[in-house]
Coordinates of C-alpha atoms and ligand atoms in Angstrom, one line a residue:
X2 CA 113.3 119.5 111.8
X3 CA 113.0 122.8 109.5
X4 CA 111.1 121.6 107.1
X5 CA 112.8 122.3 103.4
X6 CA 111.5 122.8 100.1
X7 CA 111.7 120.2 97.4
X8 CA 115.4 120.5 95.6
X9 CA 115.1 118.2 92.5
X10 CA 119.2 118.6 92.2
X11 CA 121.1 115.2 92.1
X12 CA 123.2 114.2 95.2
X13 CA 126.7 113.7 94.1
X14 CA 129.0 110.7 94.5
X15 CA 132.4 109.7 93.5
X16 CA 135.1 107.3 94.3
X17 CA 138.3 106.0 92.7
X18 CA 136.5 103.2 90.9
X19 CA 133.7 100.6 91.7
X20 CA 133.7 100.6 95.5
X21 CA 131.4 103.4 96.1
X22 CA 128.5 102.4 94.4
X23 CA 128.2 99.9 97.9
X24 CA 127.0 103.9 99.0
X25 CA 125.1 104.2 95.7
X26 CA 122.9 100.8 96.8
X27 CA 122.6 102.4 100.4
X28 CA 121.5 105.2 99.0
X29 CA 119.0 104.1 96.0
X30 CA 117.1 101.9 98.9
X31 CA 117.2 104.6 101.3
X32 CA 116.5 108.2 99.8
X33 CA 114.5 106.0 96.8
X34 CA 113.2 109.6 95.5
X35 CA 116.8 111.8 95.2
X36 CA 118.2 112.0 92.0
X37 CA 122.2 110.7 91.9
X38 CA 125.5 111.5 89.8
X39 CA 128.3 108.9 91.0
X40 CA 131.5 109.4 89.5
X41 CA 134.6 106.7 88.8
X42 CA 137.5 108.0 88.8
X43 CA 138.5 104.3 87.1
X44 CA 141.4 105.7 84.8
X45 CA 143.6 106.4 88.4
X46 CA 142.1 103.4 90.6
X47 CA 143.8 102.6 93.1
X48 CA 144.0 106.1 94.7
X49 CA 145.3 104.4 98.3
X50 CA 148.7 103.7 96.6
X51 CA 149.1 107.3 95.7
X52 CA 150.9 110.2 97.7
X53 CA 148.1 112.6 100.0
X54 CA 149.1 115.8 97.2
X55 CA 147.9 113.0 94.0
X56 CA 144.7 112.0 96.5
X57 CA 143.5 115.7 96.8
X58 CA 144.3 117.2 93.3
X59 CA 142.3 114.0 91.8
X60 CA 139.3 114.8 94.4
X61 CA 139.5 118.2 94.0
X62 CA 139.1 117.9 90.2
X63 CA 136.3 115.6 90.6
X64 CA 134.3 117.8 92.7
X65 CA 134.9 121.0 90.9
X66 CA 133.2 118.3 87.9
X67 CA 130.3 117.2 90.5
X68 CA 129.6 121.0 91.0
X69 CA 128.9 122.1 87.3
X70 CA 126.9 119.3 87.5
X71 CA 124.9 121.2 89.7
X72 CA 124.7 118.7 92.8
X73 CA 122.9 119.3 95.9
X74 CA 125.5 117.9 98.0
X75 CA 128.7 116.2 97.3
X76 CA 129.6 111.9 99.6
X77 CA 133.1 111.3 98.9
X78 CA 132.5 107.7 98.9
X79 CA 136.1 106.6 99.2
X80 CA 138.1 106.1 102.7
X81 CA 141.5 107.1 101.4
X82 CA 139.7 110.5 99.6
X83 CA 137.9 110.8 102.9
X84 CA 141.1 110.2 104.9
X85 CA 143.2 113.2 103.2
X86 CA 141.0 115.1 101.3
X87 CA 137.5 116.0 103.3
X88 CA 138.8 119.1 104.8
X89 CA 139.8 121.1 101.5
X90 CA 136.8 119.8 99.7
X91 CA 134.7 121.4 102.1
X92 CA 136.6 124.6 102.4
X93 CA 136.2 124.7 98.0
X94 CA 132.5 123.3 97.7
X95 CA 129.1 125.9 98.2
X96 CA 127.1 122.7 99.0
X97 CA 127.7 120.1 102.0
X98 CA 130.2 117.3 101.8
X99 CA 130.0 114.3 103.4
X100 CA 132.9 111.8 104.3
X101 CA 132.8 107.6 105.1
X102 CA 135.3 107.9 107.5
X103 CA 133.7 109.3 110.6
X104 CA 130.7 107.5 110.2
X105 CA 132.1 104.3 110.4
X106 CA 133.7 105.7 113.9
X107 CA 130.4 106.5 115.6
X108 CA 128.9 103.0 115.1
X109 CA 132.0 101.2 116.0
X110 CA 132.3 103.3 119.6
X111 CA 128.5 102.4 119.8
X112 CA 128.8 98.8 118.9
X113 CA 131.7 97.2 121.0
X114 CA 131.6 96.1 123.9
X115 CA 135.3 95.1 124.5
X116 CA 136.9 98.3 123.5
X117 CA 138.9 97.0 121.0
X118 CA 138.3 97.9 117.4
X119 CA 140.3 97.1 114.1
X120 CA 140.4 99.3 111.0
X121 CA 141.7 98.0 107.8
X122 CA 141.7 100.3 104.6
X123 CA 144.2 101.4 101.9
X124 CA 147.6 102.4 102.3
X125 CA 146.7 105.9 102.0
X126 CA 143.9 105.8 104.7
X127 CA 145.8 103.7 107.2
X128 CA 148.7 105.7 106.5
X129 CA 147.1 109.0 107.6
X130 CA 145.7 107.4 111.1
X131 CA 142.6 109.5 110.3
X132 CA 140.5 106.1 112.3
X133 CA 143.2 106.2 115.2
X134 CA 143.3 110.1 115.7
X135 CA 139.6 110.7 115.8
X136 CA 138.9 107.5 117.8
X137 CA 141.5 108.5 120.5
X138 CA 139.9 112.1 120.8
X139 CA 136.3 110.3 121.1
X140 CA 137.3 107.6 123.4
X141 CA 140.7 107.7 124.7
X142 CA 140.7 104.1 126.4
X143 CA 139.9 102.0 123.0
X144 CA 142.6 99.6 122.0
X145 CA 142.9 100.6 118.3
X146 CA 144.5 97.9 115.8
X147 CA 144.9 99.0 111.9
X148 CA 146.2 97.3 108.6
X149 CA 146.4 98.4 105.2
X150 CA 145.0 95.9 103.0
X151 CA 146.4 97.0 99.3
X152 CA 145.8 93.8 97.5
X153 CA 141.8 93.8 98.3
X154 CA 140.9 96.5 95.7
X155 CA 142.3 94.8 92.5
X156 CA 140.4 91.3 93.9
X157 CA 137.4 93.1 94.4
X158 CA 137.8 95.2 90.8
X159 CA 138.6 92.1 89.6
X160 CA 135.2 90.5 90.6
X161 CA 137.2 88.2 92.7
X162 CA 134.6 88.6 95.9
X163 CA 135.2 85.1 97.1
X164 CA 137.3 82.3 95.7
X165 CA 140.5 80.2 97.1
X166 CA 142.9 83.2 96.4
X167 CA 140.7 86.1 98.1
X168 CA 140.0 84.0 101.3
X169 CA 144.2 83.1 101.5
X170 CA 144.8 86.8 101.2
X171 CA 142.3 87.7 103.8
X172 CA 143.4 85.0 106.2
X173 CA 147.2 86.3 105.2
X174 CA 145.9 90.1 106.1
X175 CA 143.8 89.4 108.8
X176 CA 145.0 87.0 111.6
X177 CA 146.5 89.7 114.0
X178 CA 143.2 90.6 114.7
X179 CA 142.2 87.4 115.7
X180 CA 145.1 88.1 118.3
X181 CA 144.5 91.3 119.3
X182 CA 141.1 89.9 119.8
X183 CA 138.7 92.5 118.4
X184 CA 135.0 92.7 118.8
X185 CA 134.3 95.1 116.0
X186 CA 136.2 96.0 112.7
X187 CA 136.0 98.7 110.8
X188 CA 135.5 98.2 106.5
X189 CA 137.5 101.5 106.3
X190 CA 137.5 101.3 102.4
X191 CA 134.2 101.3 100.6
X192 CA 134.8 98.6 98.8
X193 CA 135.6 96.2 101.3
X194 CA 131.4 95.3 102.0
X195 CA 132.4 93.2 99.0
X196 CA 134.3 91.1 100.8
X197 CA 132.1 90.6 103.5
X198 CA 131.3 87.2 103.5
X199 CA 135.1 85.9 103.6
X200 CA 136.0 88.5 106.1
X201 CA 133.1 87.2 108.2
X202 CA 133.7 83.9 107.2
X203 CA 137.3 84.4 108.6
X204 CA 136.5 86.5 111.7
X205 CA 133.7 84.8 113.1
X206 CA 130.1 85.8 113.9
X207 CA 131.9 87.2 117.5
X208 CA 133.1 90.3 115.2
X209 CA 130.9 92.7 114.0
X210 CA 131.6 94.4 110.5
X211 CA 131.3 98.0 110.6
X212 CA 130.2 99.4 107.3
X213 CA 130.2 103.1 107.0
X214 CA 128.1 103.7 104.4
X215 CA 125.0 102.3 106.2
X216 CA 125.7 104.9 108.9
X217 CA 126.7 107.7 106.2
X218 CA 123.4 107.1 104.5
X219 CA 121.1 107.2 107.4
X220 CA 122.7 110.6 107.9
X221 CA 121.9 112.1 104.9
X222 CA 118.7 110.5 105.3
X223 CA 118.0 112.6 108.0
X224 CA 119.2 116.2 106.2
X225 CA 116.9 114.9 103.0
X226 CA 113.9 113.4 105.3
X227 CA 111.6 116.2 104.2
X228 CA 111.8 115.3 100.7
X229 CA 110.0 112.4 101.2
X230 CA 107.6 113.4 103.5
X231 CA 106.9 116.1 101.0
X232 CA 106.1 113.4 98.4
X233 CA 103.8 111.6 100.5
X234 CA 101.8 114.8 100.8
X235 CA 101.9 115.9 97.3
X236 CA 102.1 113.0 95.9
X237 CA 103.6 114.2 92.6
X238 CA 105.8 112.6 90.9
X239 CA 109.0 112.7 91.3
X240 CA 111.4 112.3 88.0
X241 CA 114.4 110.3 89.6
X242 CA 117.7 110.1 87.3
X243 CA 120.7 108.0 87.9
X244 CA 123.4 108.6 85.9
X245 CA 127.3 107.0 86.0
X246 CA 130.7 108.5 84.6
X247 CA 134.0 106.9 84.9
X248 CA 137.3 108.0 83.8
X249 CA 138.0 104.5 81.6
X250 CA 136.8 101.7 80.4
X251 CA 132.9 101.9 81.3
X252 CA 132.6 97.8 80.2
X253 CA 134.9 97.0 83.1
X254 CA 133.3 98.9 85.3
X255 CA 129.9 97.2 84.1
X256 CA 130.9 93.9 84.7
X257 CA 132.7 95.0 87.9
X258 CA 129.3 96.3 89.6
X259 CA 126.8 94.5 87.9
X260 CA 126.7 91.6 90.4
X261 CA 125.5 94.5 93.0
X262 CA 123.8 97.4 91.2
X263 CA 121.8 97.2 87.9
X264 CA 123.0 99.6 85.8
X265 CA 121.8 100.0 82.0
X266 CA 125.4 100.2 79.8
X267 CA 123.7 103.3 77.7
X268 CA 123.9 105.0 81.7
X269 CA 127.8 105.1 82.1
X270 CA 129.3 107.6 80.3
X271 CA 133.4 107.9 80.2
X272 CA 134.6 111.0 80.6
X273 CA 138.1 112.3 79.1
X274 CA 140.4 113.3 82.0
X275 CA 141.2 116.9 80.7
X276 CA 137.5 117.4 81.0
X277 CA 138.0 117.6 84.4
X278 CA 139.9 121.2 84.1
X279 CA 143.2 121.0 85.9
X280 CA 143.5 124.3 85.4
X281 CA 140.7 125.5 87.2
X282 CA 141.1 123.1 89.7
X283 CA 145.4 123.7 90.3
X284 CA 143.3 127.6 91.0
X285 CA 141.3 126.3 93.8
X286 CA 144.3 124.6 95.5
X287 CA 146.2 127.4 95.3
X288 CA 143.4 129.1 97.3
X289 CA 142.8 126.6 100.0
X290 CA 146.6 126.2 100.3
X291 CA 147.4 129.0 103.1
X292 CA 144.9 126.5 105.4
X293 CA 146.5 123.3 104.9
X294 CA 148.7 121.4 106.7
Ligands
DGL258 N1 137.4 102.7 97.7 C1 138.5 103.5 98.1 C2 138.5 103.7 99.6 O1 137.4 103.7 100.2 C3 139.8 103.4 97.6 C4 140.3 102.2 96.8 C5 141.5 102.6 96.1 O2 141.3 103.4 95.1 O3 142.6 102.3 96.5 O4 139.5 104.0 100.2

């Protein structure tokens, strides 16, 4: 590995709400010296009910924002952003993006045995068929099975992670795939590792739960080794900063992710959707628009 100088800039994160700071933990224990800026976009949560053309102006927007911010590199840390969005995003952005969705699709081939997988995610990312299509290129003899889960979102924004009417929805959602008799499932929304223990709980220990972000971070682990190795041989300190916008309501957002990442309520800051310059952004479409679709 080329070794790379030290680049103090912040990686950037964003989803449409609360379910990507489940990267944000990954990646505070994992890269414990890189700097992060995690946007949520909590004023248009949910994004998978919206239409592909809503999902990519809001990422777009949100990038352009995570570039003045001078990041490093950009994890869209939402399935349904990942599902429709990835490609432009990395056509606009000077640094590397990262999606969730093919990482979760390399440890799933790697982890079942019986070939056949499960995917569940929003409307928008099961709608897209972004986990069938790439899995079918990779390995063409998996049985696939997908559902779109659209009530787990407002449970899990809700802070309902487990009580009588999450497990009833997650026994309503899930028993096909005890019929169609999967070994491994696929979390394909990022905040589904909050309902891990009633999935499991439901599944069974016979079905693993594949969740991407694990896989994402020990990716950009890799890319950002040197950083720490660096440290170890300097040892200087490094200044570490995280800091949290949202698009509404930062106190709901507190309470939301408190019970999984500690954040201080001076650290969330709420920023004013028209900050986000549509117009800037509406230009960058236009420019990507002769490659899409
Ligand atoms: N957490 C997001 C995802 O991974 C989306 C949830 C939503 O906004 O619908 O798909």
């Amino acid at each position: 590995m080329i070794k790379k100088k030290r680049d103090p800039r912040p990686i950037g994160v964003f989803d449409s709400g609360v379910g990507g700071l489940t990267v944000v933990k990954e990646l505070m224990n994992e890269l414990p010296h890189q700097s992060i800026i995690y946007f949520g976009d909590t004023a248009r949560v949910p994004y998978g009910s919206k239409s592909k053309e809503a999902i990519k102006r809001f990422s777009l927007e949100i990038t352009h924002f995570l570039l003045r911010n001078d990041v490093k590199a950009i994890i869209v840390a939402c399935n349904s952003a990942s599902a429709v969005a990835l490609e432009e995003l990395k056509i606009v952005s000077p640094v590397p993006v990262y999606g969730v969705i093919d990482a979760g699709i390399n440890v799933a081939l790697r982890e079942t045995r019986n070939k056949k997988i499960g995917v569940i995610g929003t409307k928008a990312t099961i709608r897209s068929e972004s986990h069938k299509i790439n899995i079918k290129s990779k390995e063409p003899s998996v049985e696939i099975s997908t559902k779109a889960c659209p009530l787990f979102v407002p449970l899990i924004e809700e802070g309902m992670f487990d009580n009588h009417i999450t497990r009833e929805v997650v026994k309503d959602y899930l028993t096909e795939f005890k019929t169609a008799k999967i070994d491994t499932m696929i979390l394909g929304c990022t905040h589904y590792p909050l309902l891990n223990r009633v999935i499991r709980e439901f599944l069974g220990p016979s079905v693993m739960l594949i969740d991407p972000a694990k896989e994402l971070v020990k990716k950009i682990k890799l890319e950002f080794e040197s950083y720490g190795k660096e440290k170890k041989l300097n040892d200087e300190p490094i200044e570490v900063k995280y800091e949290f916008f949202v698009s509404d309501v930062p106190d709901d957002f507190l309470k939301a992710s408190g019970s999984f990442i500690h954040l201080e309520p001076t650290s969330v800051k709420k920023i004013f959707l028209d900050e986000l310059e549509y117009k800037q952004v509406l230009q960058a479409e236009i420019k990507v628009s002769p490659q899409v679709n």
